[in-house]
Amino acid sequence: MPFVERVFSGVQPTGNLHLGNYLGAIVNFVKMQETHSCIYCVVDMHAITQGVDVWGGPAELTRNTREVTAAFIAAGIDPKKHIVFNQSQVSGHAELAWIFNCVARMGWLGRMTQFKEKAGKDRENASVGLFDYPVLMAADILLYRATHVPVGEDQKQHLELSRDIAQKFNNDFGESIRAQGANDGLFFPLPEPLITGPATRVMSLRDGTKKMSKSEASDNSRINLTDDADTIAQKIRKAKTDPEPLPTEEKGLDARPEADNLVGIFAALSGRSKADVLREFGAGQFSSFKNALAELCVTKLAPIAGEMKRLVADPGHIDAILNDGSDRARAIADETMKLSKDIVGFIRRR
Ligand code: TRP
């Protein structure tokens, strides 16, 4: 029996959502709503895996959780037709993560590049949660038996780990699963990443070889989703470029990371291909392209910033959305947990 197609994705409430998060993830979340039933989660439990100095403490976490929720809604996610909630409100995430902790292998987690990068040299001092992060992520997805996961390029390895966990669970407990008559011995689907769009990797406006990031020191390196129109336009005008005019064909962008990035942003925001953008702007001066890009960014992003501002001004409303979403998420999660417990052999209250 094939699994019902379902989309799940998560965004960490760690502050400063920017254009990279928007084009790399949120735009796809919005699009998937047309074809799938979707669950979008503000992963507050993932947000605390680095030191409190990194995530900013309780007040920051609460504020950032509401801000990501506001961004989802301002960008066009419909919390009535789909599900928007924060992870910690559904206890199944932690419960399933524990079962998966006993399925996943140390060696698998030790190979995760994101852990190596975030832990840096001082691995002894990294939290256990940071190491275990991908297991919780697998639990997020599989708790809803989601089949499709829109994510950025950097999460591909974590998705592979989710598949390995799903597969090993299905194997380890195959007999028990078949005894329950579930999906020919397949209890969990093997979730697939959806990495699409011309600008899934938005680069820094100051260095086209580095990813746009909330942690880069200069605020001019990124366009924050909360930036107002003037700030957006100014940052685009100041963005690093090279002295050459734009090429007329896409291969002319090779070895020109800054030009490539700006053309990619234009393409993504306008829903056109890079080739098409270059047909219009190629051979022209950078300054006129930048003016057009600034205008496009302002048209697309300033309304989102305005709507976010309006939404975060009413935390009660946001919290009500999260409560309602959590209730509907929990209904699905509880069913998976009930079956998972039976499969593992845990006695549960009947
Ligand atoms: N690790 C993801 C990121 O940092 C966030 C995330 C947590 C997630 N759980 C998820 C993404 C489940 C997709 C599915 O981008």
mmCIF file of C-alpha atoms and ligand atoms in Angstrom:
data_model
loop_
_atom_site.group_PDB
_atom_site.id
_atom_site.type_symbol
_atom_site.label_atom_id
_atom_site.label_comp_id
_atom_site.label_asym_id
_atom_site.label_seq_id
_atom_site.Cartn_x
_atom_site.Cartn_y
_atom_site.Cartn_z
ATOM 1 C CA MET A 1 0.000 0.000 0.000
ATOM 2 C CA PRO A 2 1.588 3.322 -0.966
ATOM 3 C CA PHE A 3 1.832 6.047 1.621
ATOM 4 C CA VAL A 4 -0.391 9.079 1.323
ATOM 5 C CA GLU A 5 1.778 11.947 0.125
ATOM 6 C CA ARG A 6 2.350 14.440 2.887
ATOM 7 C CA VAL A 7 4.714 17.372 3.216
ATOM 8 C CA PHE A 8 6.535 18.232 6.431
ATOM 9 C CA SER A 9 9.182 20.838 7.027
ATOM 10 C CA GLY A 10 10.655 22.805 9.879
ATOM 11 C CA VAL A 11 12.344 26.129 10.476
ATOM 12 C CA GLN A 12 14.369 26.946 13.566
ATOM 13 C CA PRO A 13 13.363 30.011 15.564
ATOM 14 C CA THR A 14 16.881 31.308 15.954
ATOM 15 C CA GLY A 15 16.231 34.890 14.903
ATOM 16 C CA ASN A 16 16.773 37.017 11.839
ATOM 17 C CA LEU A 17 14.997 35.215 9.026
ATOM 18 C CA HIS A 18 16.478 36.424 5.756
ATOM 19 C CA LEU A 19 16.105 36.184 2.012
ATOM 20 C CA GLY A 20 18.004 32.885 2.028
ATOM 21 C CA ASN A 21 15.429 31.289 4.327
ATOM 22 C CA TYR A 22 12.650 32.780 2.249
ATOM 23 C CA LEU A 23 13.806 31.654 -1.205
ATOM 24 C CA GLY A 24 15.488 28.471 0.010
ATOM 25 C CA ALA A 25 12.575 27.181 2.037
ATOM 26 C CA ILE A 26 9.490 29.270 2.695
ATOM 27 C CA VAL A 27 8.625 29.963 -0.967
ATOM 28 C CA ASN A 28 8.541 26.220 -1.568
ATOM 29 C CA PHE A 29 6.404 25.707 1.526
ATOM 30 C CA VAL A 30 3.876 28.105 0.060
ATOM 31 C CA LYS A 31 3.885 26.387 -3.310
ATOM 32 C CA MET A 32 3.478 22.872 -1.892
ATOM 33 C CA GLN A 33 0.145 23.885 -0.377
ATOM 34 C CA GLU A 34 -1.490 23.691 -3.804
ATOM 35 C CA THR A 35 -0.733 20.014 -4.285
ATOM 36 C CA HIS A 36 -0.247 18.447 -0.853
ATOM 37 C CA SER A 37 -1.463 18.474 2.663
ATOM 38 C CA CYS A 38 1.339 20.223 4.531
ATOM 39 C CA ILE A 39 2.653 20.452 8.065
ATOM 40 C CA TYR A 40 4.995 23.332 8.872
ATOM 41 C CA CYS A 41 6.727 23.287 12.200
ATOM 42 C CA VAL A 42 8.631 25.914 14.138
ATOM 43 C CA VAL A 43 11.297 23.655 15.603
ATOM 44 C CA ASP A 44 11.867 25.262 18.986
ATOM 45 C CA MET A 45 13.438 22.077 20.388
ATOM 46 C CA HIS A 46 16.101 22.151 17.704
ATOM 47 C CA ALA A 47 16.724 25.815 18.455
ATOM 48 C CA ILE A 48 18.161 25.096 21.911
ATOM 49 C CA THR A 49 20.815 22.587 20.800
ATOM 50 C CA GLN A 50 23.626 25.143 20.908
ATOM 51 C CA GLY A 51 24.622 27.167 23.920
ATOM 52 C CA VAL A 52 22.138 29.579 25.473
ATOM 53 C CA ASP A 53 24.519 32.349 24.430
ATOM 54 C CA VAL A 54 23.862 31.269 20.826
ATOM 55 C CA TRP A 55 20.075 30.991 20.956
ATOM 56 C CA GLY A 56 19.606 33.952 23.219
ATOM 57 C CA GLY A 57 17.574 32.681 26.175
ATOM 58 C CA PRO A 58 13.884 32.178 26.955
ATOM 59 C CA ALA A 59 12.520 35.599 25.982
ATOM 60 C CA GLU A 60 14.365 35.505 22.642
ATOM 61 C CA LEU A 61 13.147 31.967 21.941
ATOM 62 C CA THR A 62 9.536 32.922 22.558
ATOM 63 C CA ARG A 63 9.872 36.031 20.427
ATOM 64 C CA ASN A 64 11.601 34.165 17.603
ATOM 65 C CA THR A 65 9.039 31.373 17.636
ATOM 66 C CA ARG A 66 6.278 33.921 17.114
ATOM 67 C CA GLU A 67 8.319 35.693 14.462
ATOM 68 C CA VAL A 68 8.836 32.552 12.357
ATOM 69 C CA THR A 69 5.142 31.784 12.674
ATOM 70 C CA ALA A 70 4.358 35.311 11.506
ATOM 71 C CA ALA A 71 6.758 34.894 8.571
ATOM 72 C CA PHE A 72 5.031 31.680 7.510
ATOM 73 C CA ILE A 73 1.666 33.372 7.502
ATOM 74 C CA ALA A 74 2.842 36.633 5.979
ATOM 75 C CA ALA A 75 4.470 34.667 3.160
ATOM 76 C CA GLY A 76 1.188 32.969 2.361
ATOM 77 C CA ILE A 77 0.946 29.749 4.337
ATOM 78 C CA ASP A 78 -2.658 29.075 5.256
ATOM 79 C CA PRO A 79 -2.788 27.769 8.837
ATOM 80 C CA LYS A 80 -6.418 26.719 8.466
ATOM 81 C CA LYS A 81 -6.028 24.525 5.393
ATOM 82 C CA HIS A 82 -2.653 23.199 6.519
ATOM 83 C CA ILE A 83 -0.937 22.827 9.887
ATOM 84 C CA VAL A 84 1.375 25.391 11.473
ATOM 85 C CA PHE A 85 2.620 24.685 14.998
ATOM 86 C CA ASN A 86 5.633 24.676 17.299
ATOM 87 C CA GLN A 87 7.403 21.399 17.924
ATOM 88 C CA SER A 88 7.511 21.429 21.731
ATOM 89 C CA GLN A 89 3.707 21.416 21.958
ATOM 90 C CA VAL A 90 3.544 17.879 20.594
ATOM 91 C CA SER A 91 5.314 15.459 22.925
ATOM 92 C CA GLY A 92 5.494 12.765 20.264
ATOM 93 C CA HIS A 93 8.545 14.474 18.743
ATOM 94 C CA ALA A 94 10.622 13.743 21.842
ATOM 95 C CA GLU A 95 9.073 10.317 22.365
ATOM 96 C CA LEU A 96 9.712 9.083 18.849
ATOM 97 C CA ALA A 97 13.200 10.612 18.944
ATOM 98 C CA TRP A 98 13.980 8.336 21.902
ATOM 99 C CA ILE A 99 12.950 5.218 19.994
ATOM 100 C CA PHE A 100 14.982 6.444 17.022
ATOM 101 C CA ASN A 101 17.964 7.064 19.316
ATOM 102 C CA CYS A 102 18.006 3.343 19.828
ATOM 103 C CA VAL A 103 17.748 2.644 16.091
ATOM 104 C CA ALA A 104 20.306 5.161 14.800
ATOM 105 C CA ARG A 105 24.001 4.382 15.177
ATOM 106 C CA MET A 106 26.760 6.575 16.612
ATOM 107 C CA GLY A 107 28.721 6.125 13.401
ATOM 108 C CA TRP A 108 25.879 7.524 11.309
ATOM 109 C CA LEU A 109 25.654 10.649 13.421
ATOM 110 C CA GLY A 110 29.397 11.062 13.610
ATOM 111 C CA ARG A 111 29.441 11.584 9.841
ATOM 112 C CA MET A 112 27.057 14.560 9.853
ATOM 113 C CA THR A 113 28.865 17.560 8.430
ATOM 114 C CA GLN A 114 26.555 20.058 10.120
ATOM 115 C CA PHE A 115 27.473 18.660 13.525
ATOM 116 C CA LYS A 116 31.158 18.829 12.702
ATOM 117 C CA GLU A 117 30.804 22.430 11.557
ATOM 118 C CA LYS A 118 28.697 23.577 14.487
ATOM 119 C CA ALA A 119 30.658 21.711 17.134
ATOM 120 C CA GLY A 120 33.913 23.045 15.719
ATOM 121 C CA LYS A 121 37.142 22.010 17.375
ATOM 122 C CA ASP A 122 35.749 21.698 20.863
ATOM 123 C CA ARG A 123 33.583 18.615 20.388
ATOM 124 C CA GLU A 124 33.798 17.608 24.039
ATOM 125 C CA ASN A 125 31.900 20.731 24.854
ATOM 126 C CA ALA A 126 29.093 20.349 22.277
ATOM 127 C CA SER A 127 25.697 19.465 23.738
ATOM 128 C CA VAL A 128 24.407 15.918 23.393
ATOM 129 C CA GLY A 129 21.380 17.521 21.768
ATOM 130 C CA LEU A 130 23.509 19.005 19.012
ATOM 131 C CA PHE A 131 24.880 15.549 18.209
ATOM 132 C CA ASP A 132 21.397 14.060 18.348
ATOM 133 C CA TYR A 133 19.782 16.847 16.324
ATOM 134 C CA PRO A 134 19.332 14.768 13.137
ATOM 135 C CA VAL A 135 17.540 12.027 15.078
ATOM 136 C CA LEU A 136 15.011 14.536 16.375
ATOM 137 C CA MET A 137 14.641 15.774 12.812
ATOM 138 C CA ALA A 138 13.873 12.226 11.626
ATOM 139 C CA ALA A 139 11.275 11.978 14.380
ATOM 140 C CA ASP A 140 9.716 15.294 13.275
ATOM 141 C CA ILE A 141 9.174 13.975 9.785
ATOM 142 C CA LEU A 142 8.249 10.380 10.507
ATOM 143 C CA LEU A 143 5.883 11.215 13.357
ATOM 144 C CA TYR A 144 3.545 12.339 10.574
ATOM 145 C CA ARG A 145 4.773 9.699 8.151
ATOM 146 C CA ALA A 146 5.569 12.528 5.778
ATOM 147 C CA THR A 147 6.807 11.543 2.331
ATOM 148 C CA HIS A 148 8.159 14.865 1.031
ATOM 149 C CA VAL A 149 10.363 17.384 2.795
ATOM 150 C CA PRO A 150 11.142 20.769 1.218
ATOM 151 C CA VAL A 151 14.567 21.741 2.574
ATOM 152 C CA GLY A 152 17.680 23.640 1.622
ATOM 153 C CA GLU A 153 20.662 21.897 0.089
ATOM 154 C CA ASP A 154 22.422 21.808 3.486
ATOM 155 C CA GLN A 155 19.775 19.486 4.961
ATOM 156 C CA LYS A 156 20.155 16.741 2.363
ATOM 157 C CA GLN A 157 22.454 14.667 4.522
ATOM 158 C CA HIS A 158 20.001 14.838 7.417
ATOM 159 C CA LEU A 159 17.237 13.637 5.113
ATOM 160 C CA GLU A 160 19.365 10.664 4.115
ATOM 161 C CA LEU A 161 19.791 9.868 7.782
ATOM 162 C CA SER A 162 16.003 10.018 8.218
ATOM 163 C CA ARG A 163 15.671 7.465 5.455
ATOM 164 C CA ASP A 164 18.269 5.220 7.062
ATOM 165 C CA ILE A 165 16.439 5.404 10.372
ATOM 166 C CA ALA A 166 13.072 4.671 8.754
ATOM 167 C CA GLN A 167 14.541 1.733 6.891
ATOM 168 C CA LYS A 168 16.299 0.256 9.915
ATOM 169 C CA PHE A 169 13.171 0.635 12.036
ATOM 170 C CA ASN A 170 11.128 -1.109 9.342
ATOM 171 C CA ASN A 171 13.713 -3.920 9.221
ATOM 172 C CA ASP A 172 14.348 -4.285 12.944
ATOM 173 C CA PHE A 173 10.659 -4.470 13.695
ATOM 174 C CA GLY A 174 9.518 -6.037 10.428
ATOM 175 C CA GLU A 175 7.849 -9.018 12.030
ATOM 176 C CA SER A 176 6.010 -6.890 14.540
ATOM 177 C CA ILE A 177 4.938 -4.468 11.810
ATOM 178 C CA ARG A 178 3.619 -7.257 9.611
ATOM 179 C CA ALA A 179 1.782 -8.718 12.571
ATOM 180 C CA GLN A 180 -0.095 -5.428 12.752
ATOM 181 C CA GLY A 181 -0.877 -5.655 9.056
ATOM 182 C CA ALA A 182 0.686 -2.251 8.376
ATOM 183 C CA ASN A 183 1.809 -1.511 4.825
ATOM 184 C CA ASP A 184 3.390 -4.885 3.999
ATOM 185 C CA GLY A 185 5.938 -4.487 6.758
ATOM 186 C CA LEU A 186 6.673 -0.861 5.919
ATOM 187 C CA PHE A 187 5.611 1.266 8.826
ATOM 188 C CA PHE A 188 7.578 4.406 8.014
ATOM 189 C CA PRO A 189 7.939 5.823 4.498
ATOM 190 C CA LEU A 190 11.397 6.814 3.275
ATOM 191 C CA PRO A 191 10.998 10.603 3.072
ATOM 192 C CA GLU A 192 12.353 12.447 0.058
ATOM 193 C CA PRO A 193 13.899 15.898 0.008
ATOM 194 C CA LEU A 194 12.413 18.483 -2.328
ATOM 195 C CA ILE A 195 15.142 20.888 -3.350
ATOM 196 C CA THR A 196 13.829 23.106 -6.110
ATOM 197 C CA GLY A 197 13.899 26.603 -7.510
ATOM 198 C CA PRO A 198 16.651 28.716 -9.089
ATOM 199 C CA ALA A 199 17.890 30.245 -5.846
ATOM 200 C CA THR A 200 17.817 27.509 -3.229
ATOM 201 C CA ARG A 201 21.225 28.765 -2.191
ATOM 202 C CA VAL A 202 21.228 32.514 -1.707
ATOM 203 C CA MET A 203 24.705 33.870 -1.097
ATOM 204 C CA SER A 204 25.985 36.774 0.986
ATOM 205 C CA LEU A 205 25.630 40.195 -0.643
ATOM 206 C CA ARG A 206 29.216 40.932 0.364
ATOM 207 C CA ASP A 207 30.833 37.662 -0.728
ATOM 208 C CA GLY A 208 29.231 35.545 -3.432
ATOM 209 C CA THR A 209 31.088 32.433 -2.296
ATOM 210 C CA LYS A 210 29.556 32.402 1.189
ATOM 211 C CA LYS A 211 25.987 31.474 2.061
ATOM 212 C CA MET A 212 23.721 34.287 3.232
ATOM 213 C CA SER A 213 23.645 33.814 6.967
ATOM 214 C CA LYS A 214 22.179 35.365 10.062
ATOM 215 C CA SER A 215 25.517 34.981 11.778
ATOM 216 C CA GLU A 216 27.617 37.034 9.345
ATOM 217 C CA ALA A 217 28.720 40.155 11.199
ATOM 218 C CA SER A 218 27.675 42.701 8.583
ATOM 219 C CA ASP A 219 23.931 43.293 8.336
ATOM 220 C CA ASN A 220 24.536 44.501 4.768
ATOM 221 C CA SER A 221 25.391 40.912 3.805
ATOM 222 C CA ARG A 222 21.748 39.854 4.000
ATOM 223 C CA ILE A 223 18.215 41.054 3.476
ATOM 224 C CA ASN A 224 16.236 40.341 6.596
ATOM 225 C CA LEU A 225 12.555 39.534 6.213
ATOM 226 C CA THR A 226 11.862 42.361 8.647
ATOM 227 C CA ASP A 227 13.798 45.004 6.674
ATOM 228 C CA ASP A 228 11.749 47.954 5.454
ATOM 229 C CA ALA A 229 11.692 49.157 1.840
ATOM 230 C CA ASP A 230 14.496 51.716 2.192
ATOM 231 C CA THR A 231 16.821 49.280 3.911
ATOM 232 C CA ILE A 232 16.190 46.610 1.276
ATOM 233 C CA ALA A 233 16.880 48.990 -1.613
ATOM 234 C CA GLN A 234 20.021 50.321 0.045
ATOM 235 C CA LYS A 235 21.439 46.853 0.689
ATOM 236 C CA ILE A 236 20.909 45.828 -2.943
ATOM 237 C CA ARG A 237 22.591 49.009 -4.207
ATOM 238 C CA LYS A 238 25.548 48.374 -1.907
ATOM 239 C CA ALA A 239 25.809 44.672 -2.834
ATOM 240 C CA LYS A 240 29.240 43.611 -4.049
ATOM 241 C CA THR A 241 29.630 43.214 -7.803
ATOM 242 C CA ASP A 242 32.499 43.029 -10.254
ATOM 243 C CA PRO A 243 33.399 45.673 -12.863
ATOM 244 C CA GLU A 244 32.125 43.735 -15.897
ATOM 245 C CA PRO A 245 28.675 44.318 -17.393
ATOM 246 C CA LEU A 246 26.217 41.418 -17.037
ATOM 247 C CA PRO A 247 26.718 38.581 -19.542
ATOM 248 C CA THR A 248 24.028 37.780 -22.083
ATOM 249 C CA GLU A 249 24.146 34.052 -21.401
ATOM 250 C CA GLU A 250 24.088 31.975 -18.262
ATOM 251 C CA LYS A 251 27.524 30.435 -18.724
ATOM 252 C CA GLY A 252 28.955 33.944 -18.564
ATOM 253 C CA LEU A 253 28.107 33.858 -14.853
ATOM 254 C CA ASP A 254 30.658 31.114 -14.198
ATOM 255 C CA ALA A 255 33.409 32.374 -11.906
ATOM 256 C CA ARG A 256 31.379 35.523 -11.177
ATOM 257 C CA PRO A 257 29.763 34.508 -7.884
ATOM 258 C CA GLU A 258 28.336 37.929 -6.969
ATOM 259 C CA ALA A 259 26.741 38.485 -10.371
ATOM 260 C CA ASP A 260 25.442 34.923 -10.369
ATOM 261 C CA ASN A 261 23.884 35.425 -6.937
ATOM 262 C CA LEU A 262 22.087 38.658 -7.835
ATOM 263 C CA VAL A 263 20.776 37.234 -11.102
ATOM 264 C CA GLY A 264 19.639 34.134 -9.189
ATOM 265 C CA ILE A 265 17.773 36.277 -6.674
ATOM 266 C CA PHE A 266 16.108 38.209 -9.476
ATOM 267 C CA ALA A 267 15.114 34.971 -11.213
ATOM 268 C CA ALA A 268 13.740 33.402 -8.045
ATOM 269 C CA LEU A 269 11.729 36.452 -6.978
ATOM 270 C CA SER A 270 10.266 36.982 -10.441
ATOM 271 C CA GLY A 271 9.640 33.303 -11.163
ATOM 272 C CA ARG A 272 11.800 33.468 -14.291
ATOM 273 C CA SER A 273 14.897 31.551 -15.348
ATOM 274 C CA LYS A 274 18.365 33.090 -15.077
ATOM 275 C CA ALA A 275 18.709 32.820 -18.855
ATOM 276 C CA ASP A 276 15.543 34.829 -19.263
ATOM 277 C CA VAL A 277 16.714 37.492 -16.818
ATOM 278 C CA LEU A 278 19.994 37.796 -18.732
ATOM 279 C CA ARG A 279 18.130 38.176 -22.019
ATOM 280 C CA GLU A 280 16.623 41.316 -20.558
ATOM 281 C CA PHE A 281 19.577 42.719 -18.594
ATOM 282 C CA GLY A 282 22.645 41.156 -20.244
ATOM 283 C CA ALA A 283 25.264 43.545 -21.656
ATOM 284 C CA GLY A 284 23.689 46.389 -19.688
ATOM 285 C CA GLN A 285 25.269 48.167 -16.753
ATOM 286 C CA PHE A 286 25.126 46.665 -13.311
ATOM 287 C CA SER A 287 23.599 49.806 -11.886
ATOM 288 C CA SER A 288 20.429 49.580 -13.939
ATOM 289 C CA PHE A 289 20.088 45.884 -13.152
ATOM 290 C CA LYS A 290 20.531 46.679 -9.466
ATOM 291 C CA ASN A 291 17.832 49.319 -9.628
ATOM 292 C CA ALA A 292 15.433 46.803 -11.132
ATOM 293 C CA LEU A 293 16.456 44.196 -8.550
ATOM 294 C CA ALA A 294 15.995 46.648 -5.687
ATOM 295 C CA GLU A 295 12.522 47.468 -6.949
ATOM 296 C CA LEU A 296 11.639 43.793 -7.319
ATOM 297 C CA CYS A 297 12.911 42.978 -3.821
ATOM 298 C CA VAL A 298 10.936 45.825 -2.327
ATOM 299 C CA THR A 299 7.758 44.835 -4.188
ATOM 300 C CA LYS A 300 8.025 41.214 -3.082
ATOM 301 C CA LEU A 301 9.474 41.550 0.409
ATOM 302 C CA ALA A 302 8.279 44.817 1.925
ATOM 303 C CA PRO A 303 4.640 43.631 2.118
ATOM 304 C CA ILE A 304 5.812 40.500 3.942
ATOM 305 C CA ALA A 305 7.767 42.618 6.416
ATOM 306 C CA GLY A 306 4.719 44.821 6.948
ATOM 307 C CA GLU A 307 2.427 41.872 7.534
ATOM 308 C CA MET A 308 4.924 40.248 9.916
ATOM 309 C CA LYS A 309 5.074 43.432 11.919
ATOM 310 C CA ARG A 310 1.306 43.548 12.141
ATOM 311 C CA LEU A 311 1.126 39.883 13.200
ATOM 312 C CA VAL A 312 3.824 39.969 15.897
ATOM 313 C CA ALA A 313 2.113 42.962 17.438
ATOM 314 C CA ASP A 314 -0.672 40.572 18.447
ATOM 315 C CA PRO A 315 1.048 37.625 20.178
ATOM 316 C CA GLY A 316 -2.296 36.287 21.415
ATOM 317 C CA HIS A 317 -3.406 35.734 17.851
ATOM 318 C CA ILE A 318 -0.151 33.964 16.905
ATOM 319 C CA ASP A 319 -0.299 31.752 19.979
ATOM 320 C CA ALA A 320 -3.875 30.795 19.120
ATOM 321 C CA ILE A 321 -2.747 29.729 15.649
ATOM 322 C CA LEU A 322 0.039 27.617 17.194
ATOM 323 C CA ASN A 323 -2.338 26.058 19.708
ATOM 324 C CA ASP A 324 -4.827 25.117 17.035
ATOM 325 C CA GLY A 325 -2.081 23.751 14.783
ATOM 326 C CA SER A 326 -0.588 21.769 17.656
ATOM 327 C CA ASP A 327 -3.959 20.195 18.438
ATOM 328 C CA ARG A 328 -4.325 19.006 14.868
ATOM 329 C CA ALA A 329 -0.698 17.870 14.676
ATOM 330 C CA ARG A 330 -1.084 15.971 17.947
ATOM 331 C CA ALA A 331 -4.058 14.052 16.619
ATOM 332 C CA ILE A 332 -1.891 12.627 13.828
ATOM 333 C CA ALA A 333 1.174 12.209 16.048
ATOM 334 C CA ASP A 334 -0.719 10.322 18.752
ATOM 335 C CA GLU A 335 -1.839 7.749 16.233
ATOM 336 C CA THR A 336 1.747 7.165 15.041
ATOM 337 C CA MET A 337 2.999 6.952 18.639
ATOM 338 C CA LYS A 338 0.294 4.458 19.584
ATOM 339 C CA LEU A 339 1.241 2.181 16.689
ATOM 340 C CA SER A 340 4.989 2.716 17.256
ATOM 341 C CA LYS A 341 4.662 1.705 20.905
ATOM 342 C CA ASP A 342 2.764 -1.426 19.938
ATOM 343 C CA ILE A 343 5.383 -2.257 17.323
ATOM 344 C CA VAL A 344 8.246 -1.854 19.806
ATOM 345 C CA GLY A 345 6.361 -3.773 22.503
ATOM 346 C CA PHE A 346 5.790 -0.994 25.011
ATOM 347 C CA ILE A 347 2.667 -1.590 27.083
ATOM 348 C CA ARG A 348 0.389 1.412 26.830
ATOM 349 C CA ARG A 349 -2.776 2.460 28.588
ATOM 350 C CA ARG A 350 -5.853 1.060 26.844
HETATM 351 N N1 TRP B 1 17.296 21.125 10.428
HETATM 352 C C1 TRP B 1 16.433 22.004 9.704
HETATM 353 C C2 TRP B 1 17.169 23.305 9.365
HETATM 354 O O1 TRP B 1 17.954 23.781 10.156
HETATM 355 C C3 TRP B 1 15.178 22.322 10.461
HETATM 356 C C4 TRP B 1 14.348 21.110 10.689
HETATM 357 C C5 TRP B 1 14.120 20.498 11.880
HETATM 358 C C6 TRP B 1 13.638 20.397 9.713
HETATM 359 N N2 TRP B 1 13.277 19.421 11.701
HETATM 360 C C7 TRP B 1 12.975 19.342 10.373
HETATM 361 C C8 TRP B 1 13.508 20.539 8.321
HETATM 362 C C9 TRP B 1 12.205 18.418 9.686
HETATM 363 C C10 TRP B 1 12.746 19.612 7.636
HETATM 364 C C11 TRP B 1 12.093 18.570 8.314
HETATM 365 O O2 TRP B 1 16.935 23.865 8.332
#
